[in-house]
Short mmCIF file of C-alpha atoms and ligand atoms in Angstrom, two decimals:
data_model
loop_
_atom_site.label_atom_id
_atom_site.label_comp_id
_atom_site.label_asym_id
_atom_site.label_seq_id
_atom_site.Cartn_x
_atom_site.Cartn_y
_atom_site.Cartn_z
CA UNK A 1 79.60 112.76 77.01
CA UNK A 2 78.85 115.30 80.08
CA UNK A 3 81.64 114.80 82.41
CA UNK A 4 80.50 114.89 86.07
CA UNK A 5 82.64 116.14 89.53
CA UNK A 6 81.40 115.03 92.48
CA UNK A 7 82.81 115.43 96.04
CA UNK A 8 83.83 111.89 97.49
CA UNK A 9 80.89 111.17 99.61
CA UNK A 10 79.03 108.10 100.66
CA UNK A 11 77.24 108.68 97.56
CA UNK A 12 78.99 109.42 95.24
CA UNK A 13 81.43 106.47 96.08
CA UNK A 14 78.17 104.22 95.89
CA UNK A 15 77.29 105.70 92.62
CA UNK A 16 81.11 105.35 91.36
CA UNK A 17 81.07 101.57 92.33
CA UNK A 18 77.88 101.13 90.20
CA UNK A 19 79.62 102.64 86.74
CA UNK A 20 82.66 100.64 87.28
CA UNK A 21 80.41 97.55 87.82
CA UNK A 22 78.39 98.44 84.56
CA UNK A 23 81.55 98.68 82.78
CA UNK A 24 82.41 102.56 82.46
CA UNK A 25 84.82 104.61 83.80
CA UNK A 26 85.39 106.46 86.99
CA UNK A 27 88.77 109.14 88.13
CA UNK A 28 88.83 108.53 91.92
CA UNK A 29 91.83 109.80 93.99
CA UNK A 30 94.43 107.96 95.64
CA UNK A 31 97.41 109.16 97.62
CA UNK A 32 99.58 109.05 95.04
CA UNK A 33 97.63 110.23 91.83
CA UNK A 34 94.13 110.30 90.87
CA UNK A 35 93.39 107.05 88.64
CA UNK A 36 91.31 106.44 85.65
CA UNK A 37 89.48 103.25 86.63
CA UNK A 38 87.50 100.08 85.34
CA UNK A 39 86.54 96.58 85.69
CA UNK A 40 89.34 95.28 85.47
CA UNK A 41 88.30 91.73 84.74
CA UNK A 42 86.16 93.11 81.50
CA UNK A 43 88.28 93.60 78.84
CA UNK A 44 85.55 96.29 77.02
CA UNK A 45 85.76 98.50 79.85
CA UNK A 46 89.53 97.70 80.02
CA UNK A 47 89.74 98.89 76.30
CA UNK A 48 87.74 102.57 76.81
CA UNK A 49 90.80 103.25 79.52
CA UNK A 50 93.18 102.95 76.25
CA UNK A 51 90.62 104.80 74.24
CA UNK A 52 90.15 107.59 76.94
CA UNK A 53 93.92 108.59 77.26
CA UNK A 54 95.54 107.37 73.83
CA UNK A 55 97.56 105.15 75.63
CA UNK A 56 99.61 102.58 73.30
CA UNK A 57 98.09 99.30 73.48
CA UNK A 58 101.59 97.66 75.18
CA UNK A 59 101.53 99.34 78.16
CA UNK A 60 99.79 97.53 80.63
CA UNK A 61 97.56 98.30 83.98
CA UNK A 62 97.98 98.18 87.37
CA UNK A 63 95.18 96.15 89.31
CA UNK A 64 94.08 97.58 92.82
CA UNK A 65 92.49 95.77 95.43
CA UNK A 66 91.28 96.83 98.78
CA UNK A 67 92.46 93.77 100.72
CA UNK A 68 94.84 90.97 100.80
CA UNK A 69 92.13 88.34 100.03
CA UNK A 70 91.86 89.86 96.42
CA UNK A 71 94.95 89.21 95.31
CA UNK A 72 95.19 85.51 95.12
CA UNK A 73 92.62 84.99 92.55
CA UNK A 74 94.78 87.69 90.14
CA UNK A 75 97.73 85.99 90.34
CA UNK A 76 99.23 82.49 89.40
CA UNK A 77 100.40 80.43 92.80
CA UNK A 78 101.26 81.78 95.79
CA UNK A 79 103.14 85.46 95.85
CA UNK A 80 106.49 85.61 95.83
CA UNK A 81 108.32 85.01 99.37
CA UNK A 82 109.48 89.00 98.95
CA UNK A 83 105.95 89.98 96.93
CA UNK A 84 105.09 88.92 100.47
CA UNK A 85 107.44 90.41 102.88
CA UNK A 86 107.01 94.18 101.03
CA UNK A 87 102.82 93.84 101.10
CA UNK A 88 102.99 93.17 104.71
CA UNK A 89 105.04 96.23 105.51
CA UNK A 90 104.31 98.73 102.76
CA UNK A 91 100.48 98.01 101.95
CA UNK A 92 98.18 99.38 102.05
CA UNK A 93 100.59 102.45 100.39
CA UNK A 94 102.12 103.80 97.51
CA UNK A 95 103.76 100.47 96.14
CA UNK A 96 102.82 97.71 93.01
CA UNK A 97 104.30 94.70 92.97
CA UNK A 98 104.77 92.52 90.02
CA UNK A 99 103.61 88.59 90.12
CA UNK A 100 102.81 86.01 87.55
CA UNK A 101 99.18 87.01 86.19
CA UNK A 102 96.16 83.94 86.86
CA UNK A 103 94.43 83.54 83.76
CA UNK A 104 91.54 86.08 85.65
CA UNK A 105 93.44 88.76 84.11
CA UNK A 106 93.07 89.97 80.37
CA UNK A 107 95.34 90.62 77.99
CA UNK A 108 93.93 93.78 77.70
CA UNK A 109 95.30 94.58 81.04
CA UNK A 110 98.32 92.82 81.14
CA UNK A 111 99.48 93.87 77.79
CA UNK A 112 100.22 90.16 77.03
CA UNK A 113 102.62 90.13 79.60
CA UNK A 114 102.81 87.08 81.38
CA UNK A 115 102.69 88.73 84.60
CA UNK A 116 100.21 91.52 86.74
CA UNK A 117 101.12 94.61 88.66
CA UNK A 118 99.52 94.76 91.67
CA UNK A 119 98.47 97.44 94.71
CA UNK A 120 96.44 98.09 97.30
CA UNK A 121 96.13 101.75 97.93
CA UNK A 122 96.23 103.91 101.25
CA UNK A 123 93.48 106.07 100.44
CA UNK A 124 90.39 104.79 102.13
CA UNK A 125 88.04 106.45 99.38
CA UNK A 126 90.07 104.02 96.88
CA UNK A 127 89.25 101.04 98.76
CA UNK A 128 86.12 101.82 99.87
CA UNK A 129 85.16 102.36 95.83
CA UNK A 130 86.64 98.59 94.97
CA UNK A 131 85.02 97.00 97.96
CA UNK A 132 81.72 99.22 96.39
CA UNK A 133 82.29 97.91 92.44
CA UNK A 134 83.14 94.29 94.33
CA UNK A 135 85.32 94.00 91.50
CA UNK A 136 89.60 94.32 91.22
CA UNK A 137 89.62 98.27 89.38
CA UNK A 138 92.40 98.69 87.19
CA UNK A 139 93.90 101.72 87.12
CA UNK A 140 96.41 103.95 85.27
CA UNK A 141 96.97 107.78 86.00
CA UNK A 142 94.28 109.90 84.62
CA UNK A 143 95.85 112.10 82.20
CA UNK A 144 96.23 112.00 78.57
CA UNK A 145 98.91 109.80 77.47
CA UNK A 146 102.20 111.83 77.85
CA UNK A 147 100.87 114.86 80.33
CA UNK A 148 101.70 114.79 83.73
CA UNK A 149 100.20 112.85 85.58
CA UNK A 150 97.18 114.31 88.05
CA UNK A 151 96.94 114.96 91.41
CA UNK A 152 93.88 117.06 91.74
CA UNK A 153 90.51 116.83 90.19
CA UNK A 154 90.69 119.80 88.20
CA UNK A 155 93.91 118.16 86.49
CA UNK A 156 91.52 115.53 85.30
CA UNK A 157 88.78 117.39 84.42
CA UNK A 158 91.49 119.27 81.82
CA UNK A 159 92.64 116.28 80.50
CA UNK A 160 89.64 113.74 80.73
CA UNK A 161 86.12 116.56 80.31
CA UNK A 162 84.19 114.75 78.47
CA UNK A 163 85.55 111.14 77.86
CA UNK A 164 84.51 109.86 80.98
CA UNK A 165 81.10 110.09 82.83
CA UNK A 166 82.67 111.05 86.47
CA UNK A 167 85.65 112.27 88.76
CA UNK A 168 85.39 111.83 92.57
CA UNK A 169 87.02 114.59 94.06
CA UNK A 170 89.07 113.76 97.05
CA UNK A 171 91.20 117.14 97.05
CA UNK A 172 94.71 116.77 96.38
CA UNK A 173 97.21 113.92 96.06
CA UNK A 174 99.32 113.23 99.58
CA UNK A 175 102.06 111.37 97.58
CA UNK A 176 101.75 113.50 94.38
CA UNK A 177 103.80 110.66 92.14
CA UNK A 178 102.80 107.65 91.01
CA UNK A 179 103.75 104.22 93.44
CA UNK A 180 106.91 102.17 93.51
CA UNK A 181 106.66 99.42 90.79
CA UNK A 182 108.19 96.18 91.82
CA UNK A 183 109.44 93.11 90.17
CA UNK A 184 109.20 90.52 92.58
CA UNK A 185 109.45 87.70 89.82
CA UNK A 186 113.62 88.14 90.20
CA UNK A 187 115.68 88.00 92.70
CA UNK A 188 116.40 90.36 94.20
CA UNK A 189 113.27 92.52 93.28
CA UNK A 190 113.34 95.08 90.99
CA UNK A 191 112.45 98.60 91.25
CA UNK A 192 110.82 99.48 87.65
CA UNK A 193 109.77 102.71 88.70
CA UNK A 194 110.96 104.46 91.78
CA UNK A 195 108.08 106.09 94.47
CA UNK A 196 106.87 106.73 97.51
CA UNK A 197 108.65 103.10 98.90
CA UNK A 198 111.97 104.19 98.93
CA UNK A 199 114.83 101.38 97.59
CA UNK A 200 116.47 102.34 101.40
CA UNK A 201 112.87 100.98 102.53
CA UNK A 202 113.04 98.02 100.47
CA UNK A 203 116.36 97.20 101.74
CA UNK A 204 115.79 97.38 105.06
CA UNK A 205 112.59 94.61 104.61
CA UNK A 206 114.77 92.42 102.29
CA UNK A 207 118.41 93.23 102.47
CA UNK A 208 118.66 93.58 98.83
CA UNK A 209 117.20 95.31 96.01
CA UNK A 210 118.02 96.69 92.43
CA UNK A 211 117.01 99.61 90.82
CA UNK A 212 116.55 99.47 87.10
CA UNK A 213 118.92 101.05 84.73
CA UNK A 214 116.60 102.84 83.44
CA UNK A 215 115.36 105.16 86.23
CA UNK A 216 118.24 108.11 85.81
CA UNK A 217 118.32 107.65 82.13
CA UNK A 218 117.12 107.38 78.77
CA UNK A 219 116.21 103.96 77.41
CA UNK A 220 119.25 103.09 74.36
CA UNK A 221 117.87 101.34 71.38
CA UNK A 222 119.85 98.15 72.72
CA UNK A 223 118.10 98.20 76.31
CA UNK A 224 115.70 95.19 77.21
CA UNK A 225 112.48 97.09 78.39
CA UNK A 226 111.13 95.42 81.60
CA UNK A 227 108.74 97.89 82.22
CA UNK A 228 106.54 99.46 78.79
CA UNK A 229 105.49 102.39 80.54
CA UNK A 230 109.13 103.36 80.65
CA UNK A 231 109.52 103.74 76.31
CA UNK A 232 107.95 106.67 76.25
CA UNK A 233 107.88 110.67 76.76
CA UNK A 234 106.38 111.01 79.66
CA UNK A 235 104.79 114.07 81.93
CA UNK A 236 105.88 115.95 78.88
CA UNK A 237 105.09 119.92 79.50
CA UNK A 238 104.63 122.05 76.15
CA UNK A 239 108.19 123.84 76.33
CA UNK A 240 111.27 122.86 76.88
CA UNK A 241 112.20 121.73 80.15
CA UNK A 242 116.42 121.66 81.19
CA UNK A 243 117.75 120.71 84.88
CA UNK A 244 121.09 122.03 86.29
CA UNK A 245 123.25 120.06 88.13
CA UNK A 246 126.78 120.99 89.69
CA UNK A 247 128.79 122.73 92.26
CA UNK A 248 128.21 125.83 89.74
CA UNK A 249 124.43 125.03 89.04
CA UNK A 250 122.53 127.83 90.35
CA UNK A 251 125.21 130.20 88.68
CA UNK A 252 124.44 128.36 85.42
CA UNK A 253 120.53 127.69 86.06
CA UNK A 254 120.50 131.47 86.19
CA UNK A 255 122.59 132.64 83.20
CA UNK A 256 120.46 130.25 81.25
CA UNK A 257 116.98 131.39 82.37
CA UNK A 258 118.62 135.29 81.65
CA UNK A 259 119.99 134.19 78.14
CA UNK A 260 116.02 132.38 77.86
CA UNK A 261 114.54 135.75 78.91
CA UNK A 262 116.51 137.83 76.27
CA UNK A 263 115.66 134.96 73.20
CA UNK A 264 111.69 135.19 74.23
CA UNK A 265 111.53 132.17 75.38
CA UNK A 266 109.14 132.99 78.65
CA UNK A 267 110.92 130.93 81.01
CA UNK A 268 110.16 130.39 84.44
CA UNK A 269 112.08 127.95 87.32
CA UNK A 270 110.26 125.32 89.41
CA UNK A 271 112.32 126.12 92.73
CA UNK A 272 112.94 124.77 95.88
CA UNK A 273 113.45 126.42 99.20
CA UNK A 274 116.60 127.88 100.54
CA UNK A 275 117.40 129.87 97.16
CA UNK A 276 117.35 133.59 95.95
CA UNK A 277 116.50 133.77 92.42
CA UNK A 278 115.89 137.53 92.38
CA UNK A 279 113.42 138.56 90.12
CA UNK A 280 112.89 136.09 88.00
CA UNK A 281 109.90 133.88 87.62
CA UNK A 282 109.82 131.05 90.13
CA UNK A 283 106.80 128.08 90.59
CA UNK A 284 107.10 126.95 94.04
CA UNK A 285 108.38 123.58 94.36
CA UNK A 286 108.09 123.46 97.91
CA UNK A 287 110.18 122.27 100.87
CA UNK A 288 112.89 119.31 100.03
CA UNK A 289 111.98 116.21 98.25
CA UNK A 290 108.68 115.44 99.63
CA UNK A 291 107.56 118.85 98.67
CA UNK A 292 108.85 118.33 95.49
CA UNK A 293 107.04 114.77 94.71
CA UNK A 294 103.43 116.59 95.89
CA UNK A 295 104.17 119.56 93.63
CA UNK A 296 106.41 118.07 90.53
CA UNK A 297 103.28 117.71 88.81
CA UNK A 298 101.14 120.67 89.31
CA UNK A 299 103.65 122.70 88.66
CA UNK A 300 104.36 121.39 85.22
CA UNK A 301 100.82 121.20 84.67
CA UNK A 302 100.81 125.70 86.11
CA UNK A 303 104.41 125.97 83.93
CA UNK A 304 102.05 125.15 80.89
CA UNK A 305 99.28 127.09 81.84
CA UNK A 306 101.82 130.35 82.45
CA UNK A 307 102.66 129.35 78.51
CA UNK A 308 105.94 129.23 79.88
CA UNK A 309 108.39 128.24 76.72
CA UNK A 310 111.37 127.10 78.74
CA UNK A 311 111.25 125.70 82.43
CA UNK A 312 114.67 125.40 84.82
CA UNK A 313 114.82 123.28 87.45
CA UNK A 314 118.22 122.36 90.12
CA UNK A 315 118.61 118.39 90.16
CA UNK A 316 117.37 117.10 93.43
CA UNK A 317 119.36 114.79 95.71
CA UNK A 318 118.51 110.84 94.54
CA UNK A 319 118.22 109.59 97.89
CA UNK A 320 114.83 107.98 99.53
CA UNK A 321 111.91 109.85 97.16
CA UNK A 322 114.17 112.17 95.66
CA UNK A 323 114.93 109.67 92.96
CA UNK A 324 111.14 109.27 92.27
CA UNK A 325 111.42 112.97 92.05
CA UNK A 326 114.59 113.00 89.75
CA UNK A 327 113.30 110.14 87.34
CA UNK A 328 109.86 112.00 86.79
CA UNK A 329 111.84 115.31 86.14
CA UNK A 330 114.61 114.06 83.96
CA UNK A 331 111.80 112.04 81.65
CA UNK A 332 109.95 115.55 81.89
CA UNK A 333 112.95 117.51 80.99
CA UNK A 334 113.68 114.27 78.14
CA UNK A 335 116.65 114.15 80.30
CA UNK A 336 118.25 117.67 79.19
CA UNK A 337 120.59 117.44 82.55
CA UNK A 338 123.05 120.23 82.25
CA UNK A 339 126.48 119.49 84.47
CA UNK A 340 127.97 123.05 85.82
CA UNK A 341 130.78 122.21 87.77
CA UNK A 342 132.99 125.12 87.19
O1 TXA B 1 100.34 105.29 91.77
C1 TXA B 1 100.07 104.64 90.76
O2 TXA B 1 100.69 103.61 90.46
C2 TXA B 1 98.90 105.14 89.90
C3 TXA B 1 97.62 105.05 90.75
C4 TXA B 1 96.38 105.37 89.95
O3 TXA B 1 97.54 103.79 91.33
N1 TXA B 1 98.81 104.38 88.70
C5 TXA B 1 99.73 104.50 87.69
O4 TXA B 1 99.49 103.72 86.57
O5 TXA B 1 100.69 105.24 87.76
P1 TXA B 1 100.20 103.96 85.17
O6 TXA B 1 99.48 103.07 84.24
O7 TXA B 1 100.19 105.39 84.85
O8 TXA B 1 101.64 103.40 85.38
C6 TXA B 1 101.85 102.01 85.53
C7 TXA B 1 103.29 101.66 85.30
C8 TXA B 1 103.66 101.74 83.84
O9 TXA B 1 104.98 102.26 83.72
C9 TXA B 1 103.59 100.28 83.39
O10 TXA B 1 104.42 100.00 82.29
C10 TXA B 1 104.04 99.56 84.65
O11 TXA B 1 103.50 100.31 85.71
N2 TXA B 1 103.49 98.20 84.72
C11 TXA B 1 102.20 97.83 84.91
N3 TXA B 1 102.08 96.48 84.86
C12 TXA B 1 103.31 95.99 84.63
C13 TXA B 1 103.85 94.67 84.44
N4 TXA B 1 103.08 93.60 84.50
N5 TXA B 1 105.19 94.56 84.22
C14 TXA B 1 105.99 95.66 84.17
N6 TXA B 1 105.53 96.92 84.33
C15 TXA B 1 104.22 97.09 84.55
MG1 MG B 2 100.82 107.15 84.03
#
């Protein structure tokens, strides 16, 4: 199949909306990562989304919608007094929130879940392109199964050139990780998967909130998994990947990369501002958390590209989106967290 890029235009949106309606696939950006959409109310064109990344079969698919009126036929009742509460404040924006699926949804999408993840993006270009296909798209990152995820078009044309007939190309990702996934079927809600809505935003709309056990930490054998997406290797690069945390870490981080050098390894460091690692090979990270969620990504994606065997990163702090930052790193780095406190 030829793989098309196209510059998000009037036309090329119009164009978009007519694949997704015939049942094929579109990449289109949104502010947090570029999707891989389809219909999502036609399981077939639910199923080539599977078939175009390799994605297991269990891990189901977030639904956007470009307005509030689209959501009551997806789900079962009304929303959730919080489901509520959090869409008037955070949407349109970087959050999903989890509701008891209507029988509209397939299995396909849901995973055979009982229940549907939900969100209505920021980007207008994403909502212009559902109000376009006049269906609900749905829409997981579009990488391959277990890359990082994109947030240009170029990172889906490496991943996606030729399994899917187009990519709009809106430039790059504000956001640059993927949205907030929340359970609003307990209460208090659940953060599944931490993003751009903060848990200190969350709070301060609903005075309580829980973060999953999972975010700072490999799943055990013995853990219930609430969310599917969170069982496996994800935003894997192709060497090894080790962050250093401490009073001592940049000490350590340094030694390491030295001892990586000398071994062959070809390491390089994903760095932040504010530190001097002499000579040795850094990937800007940019400035603080935020810079860090719209680069994470791209830099893993240039760490490969550099063939770089071992990458070293400094733990971020885990407050507001630096734990979005921290849980995509440590399932990057398969949580190789190195403590150097002396
Ligand atoms: O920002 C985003 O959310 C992007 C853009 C394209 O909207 N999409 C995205 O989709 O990141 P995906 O498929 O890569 O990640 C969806 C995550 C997975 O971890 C999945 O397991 C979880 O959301 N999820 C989806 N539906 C769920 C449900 N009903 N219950 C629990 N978790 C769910
Ligand atoms: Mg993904």
């Amino acid at each position: 199949m030829n793989t098309r890029v196209l510059e998000v235009s009037d036309e090329s949106l119009r164009l978009a909306g007519e694949i997704i309606a015939s049942g094929e696939l579109v990449a289109f950006p949104t502010e947090t990562v570029y999707g891989l959409g389809a219909n999502a109310l036609d399981p077939r064109a639910v199923g080539r989304i599977f078939e175009a990344k390799g994605r297991p079969g269990d891990n189901p698919l977030i639904v956007h919608v470009s307005n509030m009126e689209g959501v009551k036929p997806l789900i079962s009742g009304d929303m959730p007094e919080s489901a509520g509460r959090l869409a008037e404040y955070f949407w349109p924006g970087p959050m999903t929130l989890i509701c008891s699926k209507s029988p509209l949804i397939p299995s396909e999408v849901s995973a055979g879940l009982d229940t549907v993840g939900i969100r209505m993006p920021s980007s207008e270009s994403a909502r212009r392109l559902i109000e376009l296909a006049k269906v609900p798209i749905a829409a997981p990152s579009a990488n391959l199964s277990g890359r990082p995820s994109p947030t240009t078009a170029r990172h889906v044309l490496e991943d996606m050139d030729g399994r899917i007939p187009l990519i709009l190309d809106g430039g790059a990702c504000e956001v640059g990780v993927e949205s907030t996934v929340i359970d609003c079927t307990c209460s208090p809600v659940r953060i599944l998967r931490p993003g751009g809505v903060t848990p200190e935003m969350v709070m301060g709309i609903l005075g309580e909130v829980r973060v999953d056990e999972s975010v700072l930490r490999p799943l055990k054998s013995t853990d219930t998994v609430r969310s599917p997406g969170m069982k496996y290797r994800h935003y894997a690069p192709k060497g090894k990947f080790t962050i250093v945390k401490g009073k001592n870490a940049v000490k350590r981080l340094m030694d390491l990369y030295d001892q990586s050098l000398s071994a062959g390894e070809n390491p390089c460091i994903l760095a932040g501002r504010g530190v001097d690692y002499g000579q040795r090979r850094v990937i800007d990270l940019g400035d603080g958390v935020n810079g860090a969620a719209s680069n994470l990504f791209s830099d893993l994606r240039l760490a490969d590209s550099m063939g770089a065997g071992h990458i070293y990163a400094l733990a971020m702090d885990t407050r507001g989106v630096g734990l979005a930052v921290m849980n995509r790193m440590g399932r990057a780095a398969a949580f190789d967290i190195i403590e150097a406190e002396d």
